[in-house]
Amino acid sequence: MLCHSHIARVSARQLTTSISASCHGQTKTSPLYPHHIPTSPVQKLILGAGSAVAALSDPWRADMVAVNGEVTGLPALQYMHRRMKESQEGSRILSDQPRITSSLLPVLTRLPPNTLGHQYAMFMERNKISPDTRAEVTFVDDPVLAYVMTRYRETHDLTHCVLGMDTNMVGEVLVKWVEALQFRLPMCVGGAIFGPLRFKPAQRQKYLQLLPWAVQTGNTATFLLNCYYEERWGQDMDQFREEFGITVPTLVGL
């Protein structure tokens, strides 16, 4: 079994391989969807503990954050699914299961500058990120809930965009507060609480100024997973934010 200090250095793939080998033969369930790795409760416990150690040691370990979110997030995913089913727009997302990939970006750049789609494409270009880099869901033992997690991951950068938050440390933690309050995912709660521990004084000052905004937005904005972005690319961004109850904070450079 891997010790905590070693777990903090290995990749998610290495951790998964180690756990699977150590518990060989315990899990006999066939995969439920592409990339699914069936795991027993014991394996999930080990994965959860190991990924938590690694993520706390380095909060920017997206692979470990992803693993932790999957093995600890079942109640939150059930809650997110229920909220989506209660909405007509959310229900259509669950039925259609759209995917957000980099192939969309060239088309979105040609939309008018004030549209949601154009601003999202410019956000991705400015921050040098791609929707294709999001890890595939692996450890969620329900195909529908696996899609809910996939949708959360693929719209995370859209959440940054519509909130007006860049992908630096302060912006990431503020977005985690909004997501924690909206989605209840343990990994978002952990990021919101423990992320500020690494802030420098100037970062902490900005964070404390904007924390009330993030909490209010998380509590009062429309449930963001109920947004069928693919049908709204041409929508005016200001009109979108007004519809979803989102205000952009006054401080800039975040």
JSON list of N, CA, C and O in Angstrom, two decimals, residues 193-249:
[
{"chain": "A", "resi": 193, "resn": "ILE", "atom": "N", "xyz": [-12.30, 26.28, 1.40]},
{"chain": "A", "resi": 193, "resn": "ILE", "atom": "CA", "xyz": [-11.83, 26.45, 2.78]},
{"chain": "A", "resi": 193, "resn": "ILE", "atom": "C", "xyz": [-10.31, 26.47, 2.87]},
{"chain": "A", "resi": 193, "resn": "ILE", "atom": "O", "xyz": [-9.72, 27.33, 3.56]},
{"chain": "A", "resi": 194, "resn": "PHE", "atom": "N", "xyz": [-9.66, 25.53, 2.19]},
{"chain": "A", "resi": 194, "resn": "PHE", "atom": "CA", "xyz": [-8.22, 25.38, 2.36]},
{"chain": "A", "resi": 194, "resn": "PHE", "atom": "C", "xyz": [-7.40, 26.17, 1.33]},
{"chain": "A", "resi": 194, "resn": "PHE", "atom": "O", "xyz": [-6.22, 26.44, 1.56]},
{"chain": "A", "resi": 195, "resn": "GLY", "atom": "N", "xyz": [-8.01, 26.53, 0.21]},
{"chain": "A", "resi": 195, "resn": "GLY", "atom": "CA", "xyz": [-7.28, 27.28, -0.81]},
{"chain": "A", "resi": 195, "resn": "GLY", "atom": "C", "xyz": [-6.64, 28.57, -0.30]},
{"chain": "A", "resi": 195, "resn": "GLY", "atom": "O", "xyz": [-5.48, 28.86, -0.62]},
{"chain": "A", "resi": 196, "resn": "PRO", "atom": "N", "xyz": [-7.35, 29.37, 0.51]},
{"chain": "A", "resi": 196, "resn": "PRO", "atom": "CA", "xyz": [-6.78, 30.64, 0.96]},
{"chain": "A", "resi": 196, "resn": "PRO", "atom": "C", "xyz": [-5.57, 30.50, 1.88]},
{"chain": "A", "resi": 196, "resn": "PRO", "atom": "O", "xyz": [-4.87, 31.49, 2.12]},
{"chain": "A", "resi": 197, "resn": "LEU", "atom": "N", "xyz": [-5.31, 29.31, 2.39]},
{"chain": "A", "resi": 197, "resn": "LEU", "atom": "CA", "xyz": [-4.18, 29.14, 3.31]},
{"chain": "A", "resi": 197, "resn": "LEU", "atom": "C", "xyz": [-2.85, 29.44, 2.64]},
{"chain": "A", "resi": 197, "resn": "LEU", "atom": "O", "xyz": [-1.88, 29.78, 3.32]},
{"chain": "A", "resi": 198, "resn": "ARG", "atom": "N", "xyz": [-2.79, 29.36, 1.32]},
{"chain": "A", "resi": 198, "resn": "ARG", "atom": "CA", "xyz": [-1.55, 29.61, 0.59]},
{"chain": "A", "resi": 198, "resn": "ARG", "atom": "C", "xyz": [-1.45, 31.02, 0.02]},
{"chain": "A", "resi": 198, "resn": "ARG", "atom": "O", "xyz": [-0.51, 31.33, -0.69]},
{"chain": "A", "resi": 199, "resn": "PHE", "atom": "N", "xyz": [-2.43, 31.86, 0.30]},
{"chain": "A", "resi": 199, "resn": "PHE", "atom": "CA", "xyz": [-2.43, 33.21, -0.25]},
{"chain": "A", "resi": 199, "resn": "PHE", "atom": "C", "xyz": [-1.32, 34.07, 0.35]},
{"chain": "A", "resi": 199, "resn": "PHE", "atom": "O", "xyz": [-1.02, 33.99, 1.54]},
{"chain": "A", "resi": 200, "resn": "LYS", "atom": "N", "xyz": [-0.77, 34.95, -0.50]},
{"chain": "A", "resi": 200, "resn": "LYS", "atom": "CA", "xyz": [0.12, 36.00, -0.03]},
{"chain": "A", "resi": 200, "resn": "LYS", "atom": "C", "xyz": [-0.74, 37.17, 0.44]},
{"chain": "A", "resi": 200, "resn": "LYS", "atom": "O", "xyz": [-1.95, 37.22, 0.15]},
{"chain": "A", "resi": 201, "resn": "PRO", "atom": "N", "xyz": [-0.17, 38.14, 1.17]},
{"chain": "A", "resi": 201, "resn": "PRO", "atom": "CA", "xyz": [-0.98, 39.22, 1.74]},
{"chain": "A", "resi": 201, "resn": "PRO", "atom": "C", "xyz": [-1.85, 39.96, 0.71]},
{"chain": "A", "resi": 201, "resn": "PRO", "atom": "O", "xyz": [-3.03, 40.21, 0.98]},
{"chain": "A", "resi": 202, "resn": "ALA", "atom": "N", "xyz": [-1.30, 40.30, -0.45]},
{"chain": "A", "resi": 202, "resn": "ALA", "atom": "CA", "xyz": [-2.09, 41.02, -1.45]},
{"chain": "A", "resi": 202, "resn": "ALA", "atom": "C", "xyz": [-3.24, 40.16, -1.96]},
{"chain": "A", "resi": 202, "resn": "ALA", "atom": "O", "xyz": [-4.35, 40.66, -2.18]},
{"chain": "A", "resi": 203, "resn": "GLN", "atom": "N", "xyz": [-2.98, 38.87, -2.16]},
{"chain": "A", "resi": 203, "resn": "GLN", "atom": "CA", "xyz": [-4.03, 37.96, -2.60]},
{"chain": "A", "resi": 203, "resn": "GLN", "atom": "C", "xyz": [-5.11, 37.84, -1.54]},
{"chain": "A", "resi": 203, "resn": "GLN", "atom": "O", "xyz": [-6.31, 37.84, -1.85]},
{"chain": "A", "resi": 204, "resn": "ARG", "atom": "N", "xyz": [-4.70, 37.74, -0.29]},
{"chain": "A", "resi": 204, "resn": "ARG", "atom": "CA", "xyz": [-5.67, 37.60, 0.80]},
{"chain": "A", "resi": 204, "resn": "ARG", "atom": "C", "xyz": [-6.56, 38.83, 0.90]},
{"chain": "A", "resi": 204, "resn": "ARG", "atom": "O", "xyz": [-7.76, 38.73, 1.17]},
{"chain": "A", "resi": 205, "resn": "GLN", "atom": "N", "xyz": [-5.98, 40.01, 0.69]},
{"chain": "A", "resi": 205, "resn": "GLN", "atom": "CA", "xyz": [-6.76, 41.24, 0.75]},
{"chain": "A", "resi": 205, "resn": "GLN", "atom": "C", "xyz": [-7.85, 41.24, -0.32]},
{"chain": "A", "resi": 205, "resn": "GLN", "atom": "O", "xyz": [-9.02, 41.54, -0.04]},
{"chain": "A", "resi": 206, "resn": "LYS", "atom": "N", "xyz": [-7.48, 40.91, -1.56]},
{"chain": "A", "resi": 206, "resn": "LYS", "atom": "CA", "xyz": [-8.48, 40.84, -2.63]},
{"chain": "A", "resi": 206, "resn": "LYS", "atom": "C", "xyz": [-9.54, 39.78, -2.34]},
{"chain": "A", "resi": 206, "resn": "LYS", "atom": "O", "xyz": [-10.74, 39.99, -2.55]},
{"chain": "A", "resi": 207, "resn": "TYR", "atom": "N", "xyz": [-9.08, 38.64, -1.85]},
{"chain": "A", "resi": 207, "resn": "TYR", "atom": "CA", "xyz": [-10.00, 37.54, -1.54]},
{"chain": "A", "resi": 207, "resn": "TYR", "atom": "C", "xyz": [-11.03, 37.95, -0.49]},
{"chain": "A", "resi": 207, "resn": "TYR", "atom": "O", "xyz": [-12.23, 37.71, -0.67]},
{"chain": "A", "resi": 208, "resn": "LEU", "atom": "N", "xyz": [-10.58, 38.57, 0.57]},
{"chain": "A", "resi": 208, "resn": "LEU", "atom": "CA", "xyz": [-11.49, 38.96, 1.64]},
{"chain": "A", "resi": 208, "resn": "LEU", "atom": "C", "xyz": [-12.48, 40.03, 1.18]},
{"chain": "A", "resi": 208, "resn": "LEU", "atom": "O", "xyz": [-13.62, 40.07, 1.63]},
{"chain": "A", "resi": 209, "resn": "GLN", "atom": "N", "xyz": [-12.04, 40.89, 0.26]},
{"chain": "A", "resi": 209, "resn": "GLN", "atom": "CA", "xyz": [-12.95, 41.90, -0.28]},
{"chain": "A", "resi": 209, "resn": "GLN", "atom": "C", "xyz": [-14.06, 41.28, -1.11]},
{"chain": "A", "resi": 209, "resn": "GLN", "atom": "O", "xyz": [-15.20, 41.76, -1.12]},
{"chain": "A", "resi": 210, "resn": "LEU", "atom": "N", "xyz": [-13.73, 40.19, -1.82]},
{"chain": "A", "resi": 210, "resn": "LEU", "atom": "CA", "xyz": [-14.68, 39.60, -2.76]},
{"chain": "A", "resi": 210, "resn": "LEU", "atom": "C", "xyz": [-15.41, 38.38, -2.20]},
{"chain": "A", "resi": 210, "resn": "LEU", "atom": "O", "xyz": [-16.36, 37.89, -2.83]},
{"chain": "A", "resi": 211, "resn": "LEU", "atom": "N", "xyz": [-14.99, 37.88, -1.05]},
{"chain": "A", "resi": 211, "resn": "LEU", "atom": "CA", "xyz": [-15.65, 36.70, -0.49]},
{"chain": "A", "resi": 211, "resn": "LEU", "atom": "C", "xyz": [-17.15, 36.91, -0.27]},
{"chain": "A", "resi": 211, "resn": "LEU", "atom": "O", "xyz": [-17.95, 36.02, -0.61]},
{"chain": "A", "resi": 212, "resn": "PRO", "atom": "N", "xyz": [-17.60, 38.04, 0.27]},
{"chain": "A", "resi": 212, "resn": "PRO", "atom": "CA", "xyz": [-19.06, 38.23, 0.42]},
{"chain": "A", "resi": 212, "resn": "PRO", "atom": "C", "xyz": [-19.80, 38.15, -0.91]},
{"chain": "A", "resi": 212, "resn": "PRO", "atom": "O", "xyz": [-20.91, 37.61, -0.97]},
{"chain": "A", "resi": 213, "resn": "TRP", "atom": "N", "xyz": [-19.19, 38.69, -1.97]},
{"chain": "A", "resi": 213, "resn": "TRP", "atom": "CA", "xyz": [-19.80, 38.59, -3.30]},
{"chain": "A", "resi": 213, "resn": "TRP", "atom": "C", "xyz": [-19.94, 37.14, -3.73]},
{"chain": "A", "resi": 213, "resn": "TRP", "atom": "O", "xyz": [-20.99, 36.72, -4.24]},
{"chain": "A", "resi": 214, "resn": "ALA", "atom": "N", "xyz": [-18.89, 36.34, -3.52]},
{"chain": "A", "resi": 214, "resn": "ALA", "atom": "CA", "xyz": [-18.92, 34.93, -3.93]},
{"chain": "A", "resi": 214, "resn": "ALA", "atom": "C", "xyz": [-19.98, 34.16, -3.17]},
{"chain": "A", "resi": 214, "resn": "ALA", "atom": "O", "xyz": [-20.72, 33.35, -3.74]},
{"chain": "A", "resi": 215, "resn": "VAL", "atom": "N", "xyz": [-20.08, 34.40, -1.87]},
{"chain": "A", "resi": 215, "resn": "VAL", "atom": "CA", "xyz": [-21.07, 33.71, -1.04]},
{"chain": "A", "resi": 215, "resn": "VAL", "atom": "C", "xyz": [-22.48, 34.09, -1.47]},
{"chain": "A", "resi": 215, "resn": "VAL", "atom": "O", "xyz": [-23.36, 33.24, -1.61]},
{"chain": "A", "resi": 216, "resn": "GLN", "atom": "N", "xyz": [-22.70, 35.37, -1.69]},
{"chain": "A", "resi": 216, "resn": "GLN", "atom": "CA", "xyz": [-24.02, 35.82, -2.13]},
{"chain": "A", "resi": 216, "resn": "GLN", "atom": "C", "xyz": [-24.38, 35.22, -3.49]},
{"chain": "A", "resi": 216, "resn": "GLN", "atom": "O", "xyz": [-25.51, 34.76, -3.71]},
{"chain": "A", "resi": 217, "resn": "THR", "atom": "N", "xyz": [-23.41, 35.21, -4.41]},
{"chain": "A", "resi": 217, "resn": "THR", "atom": "CA", "xyz": [-23.67, 34.66, -5.74]},
{"chain": "A", "resi": 217, "resn": "THR", "atom": "C", "xyz": [-23.99, 33.17, -5.66]},
{"chain": "A", "resi": 217, "resn": "THR", "atom": "O", "xyz": [-24.93, 32.68, -6.30]},
{"chain": "A", "resi": 218, "resn": "GLY", "atom": "N", "xyz": [-23.23, 32.44, -4.86]},
{"chain": "A", "resi": 218, "resn": "GLY", "atom": "CA", "xyz": [-23.48, 31.02, -4.71]},
{"chain": "A", "resi": 218, "resn": "GLY", "atom": "C", "xyz": [-24.85, 30.72, -4.15]},
{"chain": "A", "resi": 218, "resn": "GLY", "atom": "O", "xyz": [-25.48, 29.72, -4.52]},
{"chain": "A", "resi": 219, "resn": "ASN", "atom": "N", "xyz": [-25.33, 31.61, -3.26]},
{"chain": "A", "resi": 219, "resn": "ASN", "atom": "CA", "xyz": [-26.62, 31.39, -2.61]},
{"chain": "A", "resi": 219, "resn": "ASN", "atom": "C", "xyz": [-27.81, 31.85, -3.44]},
{"chain": "A", "resi": 219, "resn": "ASN", "atom": "O", "xyz": [-28.91, 31.31, -3.30]},
{"chain": "A", "resi": 220, "resn": "THR", "atom": "N", "xyz": [-27.62, 32.85, -4.29]},
{"chain": "A", "resi": 220, "resn": "THR", "atom": "CA", "xyz": [-28.76, 33.48, -4.93]},
{"chain": "A", "resi": 220, "resn": "THR", "atom": "C", "xyz": [-28.83, 33.29, -6.44]},
{"chain": "A", "resi": 220, "resn": "THR", "atom": "O", "xyz": [-29.91, 33.43, -7.03]},
{"chain": "A", "resi": 221, "resn": "ALA", "atom": "N", "xyz": [-27.71, 32.98, -7.11]},
{"chain": "A", "resi": 221, "resn": "ALA", "atom": "CA", "xyz": [-27.74, 32.81, -8.57]},
{"chain": "A", "resi": 221, "resn": "ALA", "atom": "C", "xyz": [-28.53, 31.57, -8.94]},
{"chain": "A", "resi": 221, "resn": "ALA", "atom": "O", "xyz": [-28.64, 30.62, -8.17]},
{"chain": "A", "resi": 222, "resn": "THR", "atom": "N", "xyz": [-29.08, 31.57, -10.14]},
{"chain": "A", "resi": 222, "resn": "THR", "atom": "CA", "xyz": [-29.75, 30.39, -10.67]},
{"chain": "A", "resi": 222, "resn": "THR", "atom": "C", "xyz": [-28.76, 29.23, -10.74]},
{"chain": "A", "resi": 222, "resn": "THR", "atom": "O", "xyz": [-27.57, 29.41, -11.00]},
{"chain": "A", "resi": 223, "resn": "PHE", "atom": "N", "xyz": [-29.24, 28.03, -10.48]},
{"chain": "A", "resi": 223, "resn": "PHE", "atom": "CA", "xyz": [-28.41, 26.83, -10.48]},
{"chain": "A", "resi": 223, "resn": "PHE", "atom": "C", "xyz": [-27.73, 26.69, -11.85]},
{"chain": "A", "resi": 223, "resn": "PHE", "atom": "O", "xyz": [-28.38, 26.49, -12.87]},
{"chain": "A", "resi": 224, "resn": "LEU", "atom": "N", "xyz": [-26.41, 26.81, -11.87]},
{"chain": "A", "resi": 224, "resn": "LEU", "atom": "CA", "xyz": [-25.70, 26.98, -13.13]},
{"chain": "A", "resi": 224, "resn": "LEU", "atom": "C", "xyz": [-25.67, 25.71, -13.99]},
{"chain": "A", "resi": 224, "resn": "LEU", "atom": "O", "xyz": [-25.52, 25.81, -15.21]},
{"chain": "A", "resi": 225, "resn": "LEU", "atom": "N", "xyz": [-25.82, 24.55, -13.40]},
{"chain": "A", "resi": 225, "resn": "LEU", "atom": "CA", "xyz": [-25.86, 23.34, -14.21]},
{"chain": "A", "resi": 225, "resn": "LEU", "atom": "C", "xyz": [-27.16, 23.22, -15.01]},
{"chain": "A", "resi": 225, "resn": "LEU", "atom": "O", "xyz": [-27.27, 22.36, -15.88]},
{"chain": "A", "resi": 226, "resn": "ASN", "atom": "N", "xyz": [-28.11, 24.08, -14.72]},
{"chain": "A", "resi": 226, "resn": "ASN", "atom": "CA", "xyz": [-29.35, 24.10, -15.49]},
{"chain": "A", "resi": 226, "resn": "ASN", "atom": "C", "xyz": [-29.27, 25.04, -16.70]},
{"chain": "A", "resi": 226, "resn": "ASN", "atom": "O", "xyz": [-30.29, 25.35, -17.30]},
{"chain": "A", "resi": 227, "resn": "CYS", "atom": "N", "xyz": [-28.07, 25.46, -17.02]},
{"chain": "A", "resi": 227, "resn": "CYS", "atom": "CA", "xyz": [-27.88, 26.32, -18.19]},
{"chain": "A", "resi": 227, "resn": "CYS", "atom": "C", "xyz": [-27.44, 25.47, -19.39]},
{"chain": "A", "resi": 227, "resn": "CYS", "atom": "O", "xyz": [-26.37, 24.84, -19.35]},
{"chain": "A", "resi": 228, "resn": "TYR", "atom": "N", "xyz": [-28.25, 25.46, -20.42]},
{"chain": "A", "resi": 228, "resn": "TYR", "atom": "CA", "xyz": [-27.92, 24.75, -21.66]},
{"chain": "A", "resi": 228, "resn": "TYR", "atom": "C", "xyz": [-27.10, 25.71, -22.51]},
{"chain": "A", "resi": 228, "resn": "TYR", "atom": "O", "xyz": [-27.59, 26.35, -23.43]},
{"chain": "A", "resi": 229, "resn": "TYR", "atom": "N", "xyz": [-25.81, 25.80, -22.18]},
{"chain": "A", "resi": 229, "resn": "TYR", "atom": "CA", "xyz": [-24.93, 26.78, -22.82]},
{"chain": "A", "resi": 229, "resn": "TYR", "atom": "C", "xyz": [-24.95, 26.67, -24.33]},
{"chain": "A", "resi": 229, "resn": "TYR", "atom": "O", "xyz": [-24.87, 27.69, -25.04]},
{"chain": "A", "resi": 230, "resn": "GLU", "atom": "N", "xyz": [-25.03, 25.44, -24.82]},
{"chain": "A", "resi": 230, "resn": "GLU", "atom": "CA", "xyz": [-24.97, 25.22, -26.26]},
{"chain": "A", "resi": 230, "resn": "GLU", "atom": "C", "xyz": [-26.11, 25.91, -26.99]},
{"chain": "A", "resi": 230, "resn": "GLU", "atom": "O", "xyz": [-26.01, 26.17, -28.19]},
{"chain": "A", "resi": 231, "resn": "GLU", "atom": "N", "xyz": [-27.21, 26.18, -26.30]},
{"chain": "A", "resi": 231, "resn": "GLU", "atom": "CA", "xyz": [-28.34, 26.89, -26.90]},
{"chain": "A", "resi": 231, "resn": "GLU", "atom": "C", "xyz": [-28.28, 28.39, -26.64]},
{"chain": "A", "resi": 231, "resn": "GLU", "atom": "O", "xyz": [-29.15, 29.13, -27.11]},
{"chain": "A", "resi": 232, "resn": "ARG", "atom": "N", "xyz": [-27.25, 28.82, -25.93]},
{"chain": "A", "resi": 232, "resn": "ARG", "atom": "CA", "xyz": [-27.17, 30.22, -25.52]},
{"chain": "A", "resi": 232, "resn": "ARG", "atom": "C", "xyz": [-25.90, 30.91, -25.99]},
{"chain": "A", "resi": 232, "resn": "ARG", "atom": "O", "xyz": [-25.62, 32.03, -25.57]},
{"chain": "A", "resi": 233, "resn": "TRP", "atom": "N", "xyz": [-25.12, 30.27, -26.84]},
{"chain": "A", "resi": 233, "resn": "TRP", "atom": "CA", "xyz": [-23.86, 30.89, -27.28]},
{"chain": "A", "resi": 233, "resn": "TRP", "atom": "C", "xyz": [-24.07, 32.28, -27.84]},
{"chain": "A", "resi": 233, "resn": "TRP", "atom": "O", "xyz": [-23.24, 33.17, -27.65]},
{"chain": "A", "resi": 234, "resn": "GLY", "atom": "N", "xyz": [-25.16, 32.51, -28.54]},
{"chain": "A", "resi": 234, "resn": "GLY", "atom": "CA", "xyz": [-25.40, 33.81, -29.15]},
{"chain": "A", "resi": 234, "resn": "GLY", "atom": "C", "xyz": [-26.08, 34.81, -28.24]},
{"chain": "A", "resi": 234, "resn": "GLY", "atom": "O", "xyz": [-26.38, 35.94, -28.68]},
{"chain": "A", "resi": 235, "resn": "GLN", "atom": "N", "xyz": [-26.32, 34.45, -26.99]},
{"chain": "A", "resi": 235, "resn": "GLN", "atom": "CA", "xyz": [-27.01, 35.35, -26.06]},
{"chain": "A", "resi": 235, "resn": "GLN", "atom": "C", "xyz": [-26.07, 36.45, -25.57]},
{"chain": "A", "resi": 235, "resn": "GLN", "atom": "O", "xyz": [-24.89, 36.21, -25.32]},
{"chain": "A", "resi": 236, "resn": "ASP", "atom": "N", "xyz": [-26.59, 37.65, -25.45]},
{"chain": "A", "resi": 236, "resn": "ASP", "atom": "CA", "xyz": [-25.80, 38.77, -24.92]},
{"chain": "A", "resi": 236, "resn": "ASP", "atom": "C", "xyz": [-25.35, 38.44, -23.49]},
{"chain": "A", "resi": 236, "resn": "ASP", "atom": "O", "xyz": [-26.15, 38.00, -22.66]},
{"chain": "A", "resi": 237, "resn": "MET", "atom": "N", "xyz": [-24.08, 38.64, -23.19]},
{"chain": "A", "resi": 237, "resn": "MET", "atom": "CA", "xyz": [-23.53, 38.25, -21.88]},
{"chain": "A", "resi": 237, "resn": "MET", "atom": "C", "xyz": [-24.19, 39.01, -20.74]},
{"chain": "A", "resi": 237, "resn": "MET", "atom": "O", "xyz": [-24.50, 38.43, -19.69]},
{"chain": "A", "resi": 238, "resn": "ASP", "atom": "N", "xyz": [-24.43, 40.30, -20.92]},
{"chain": "A", "resi": 238, "resn": "ASP", "atom": "CA", "xyz": [-25.08, 41.07, -19.85]},
{"chain": "A", "resi": 238, "resn": "ASP", "atom": "C", "xyz": [-26.49, 40.56, -19.60]},
{"chain": "A", "resi": 238, "resn": "ASP", "atom": "O", "xyz": [-26.93, 40.44, -18.45]},
{"chain": "A", "resi": 239, "resn": "GLN", "atom": "N", "xyz": [-27.20, 40.22, -20.68]},
{"chain": "A", "resi": 239, "resn": "GLN", "atom": "CA", "xyz": [-28.55, 39.70, -20.54]},
{"chain": "A", "resi": 239, "resn": "GLN", "atom": "C", "xyz": [-28.52, 38.32, -19.87]},
{"chain": "A", "resi": 239, "resn": "GLN", "atom": "O", "xyz": [-29.38, 37.99, -19.04]},
{"chain": "A", "resi": 240, "resn": "PHE", "atom": "N", "xyz": [-27.52, 37.52, -20.22]},
{"chain": "A", "resi": 240, "resn": "PHE", "atom": "CA", "xyz": [-27.36, 36.21, -19.59]},
{"chain": "A", "resi": 240, "resn": "PHE", "atom": "C", "xyz": [-27.16, 36.36, -18.09]},
{"chain": "A", "resi": 240, "resn": "PHE", "atom": "O", "xyz": [-27.79, 35.67, -17.29]},
{"chain": "A", "resi": 241, "resn": "ARG", "atom": "N", "xyz": [-26.23, 37.23, -17.71]},
{"chain": "A", "resi": 241, "resn": "ARG", "atom": "CA", "xyz": [-25.96, 37.41, -16.28]},
{"chain": "A", "resi": 241, "resn": "ARG", "atom": "C", "xyz": [-27.18, 37.91, -15.52]},
{"chain": "A", "resi": 241, "resn": "ARG", "atom": "O", "xyz": [-27.45, 37.47, -14.40]},
{"chain": "A", "resi": 242, "resn": "GLU", "atom": "N", "xyz": [-27.92, 38.82, -16.13]},
{"chain": "A", "resi": 242, "resn": "GLU", "atom": "CA", "xyz": [-29.13, 39.31, -15.49]},
{"chain": "A", "resi": 242, "resn": "GLU", "atom": "C", "xyz": [-30.14, 38.17, -15.30]},
{"chain": "A", "resi": 242, "resn": "GLU", "atom": "O", "xyz": [-30.75, 38.04, -14.23]},
{"chain": "A", "resi": 243, "resn": "GLU", "atom": "N", "xyz": [-30.29, 37.35, -16.32]},
{"chain": "A", "resi": 243, "resn": "GLU", "atom": "CA", "xyz": [-31.24, 36.23, -16.24]},
{"chain": "A", "resi": 243, "resn": "GLU", "atom": "C", "xyz": [-30.86, 35.25, -15.14]},
{"chain": "A", "resi": 243, "resn": "GLU", "atom": "O", "xyz": [-31.73, 34.72, -14.43]},
{"chain": "A", "resi": 244, "resn": "PHE", "atom": "N", "xyz": [-29.57, 34.99, -14.97]},
{"chain": "A", "resi": 244, "resn": "PHE", "atom": "CA", "xyz": [-29.11, 34.00, -14.00]},
{"chain": "A", "resi": 244, "resn": "PHE", "atom": "C", "xyz": [-28.76, 34.60, -12.65]},
{"chain": "A", "resi": 244, "resn": "PHE", "atom": "O", "xyz": [-28.29, 33.88, -11.76]},
{"chain": "A", "resi": 245, "resn": "GLY", "atom": "N", "xyz": [-28.99, 35.89, -12.46]},
{"chain": "A", "resi": 245, "resn": "GLY", "atom": "CA", "xyz": [-28.76, 36.51, -11.16]},
{"chain": "A", "resi": 245, "resn": "GLY", "atom": "C", "xyz": [-27.30, 36.65, -10.81]},
{"chain": "A", "resi": 245, "resn": "GLY", "atom": "O", "xyz": [-26.92, 36.50, -9.64]},
{"chain": "A", "resi": 246, "resn": "ILE", "atom": "N", "xyz": [-26.45, 36.95, -11.80]},
{"chain": "A", "resi": 246, "resn": "ILE", "atom": "CA", "xyz": [-25.02, 37.08, -11.59]},
{"chain": "A", "resi": 246, "resn": "ILE", "atom": "C", "xyz": [-24.60, 38.53, -11.76]},
{"chain": "A", "resi": 246, "resn": "ILE", "atom": "O", "xyz": [-24.95, 39.18, -12.75]},
{"chain": "A", "resi": 247, "resn": "THR", "atom": "N", "xyz": [-23.86, 39.04, -10.80]},
{"chain": "A", "resi": 247, "resn": "THR", "atom": "CA", "xyz": [-23.24, 40.34, -10.92]},
{"chain": "A", "resi": 247, "resn": "THR", "atom": "C", "xyz": [-21.73, 40.16, -10.98]},
{"chain": "A", "resi": 247, "resn": "THR", "atom": "O", "xyz": [-21.18, 39.23, -10.37]},
{"chain": "A", "resi": 248, "resn": "VAL", "atom": "N", "xyz": [-21.05, 41.02, -11.73]},
{"chain": "A", "resi": 248, "resn": "VAL", "atom": "CA", "xyz": [-19.59, 40.95, -11.83]},
{"chain": "A", "resi": 248, "resn": "VAL", "atom": "C", "xyz": [-18.99, 41.86, -10.77]},
{"chain": "A", "resi": 248, "resn": "VAL", "atom": "O", "xyz": [-19.40, 43.01, -10.62]},
{"chain": "A", "resi": 249, "resn": "PRO", "atom": "N", "xyz": [-18.03, 41.36, -9.98]},
{"chain": "A", "resi": 249, "resn": "PRO", "atom": "CA", "xyz": [-17.44, 42.18, -8.92]},
{"chain": "A", "resi": 249, "resn": "PRO", "atom": "C", "xyz": [-16.69, 43.38, -9.49]},
{"chain": "A", "resi": 249, "resn": "PRO", "atom": "O", "xyz": [-16.23, 43.36, -10.63]}
]
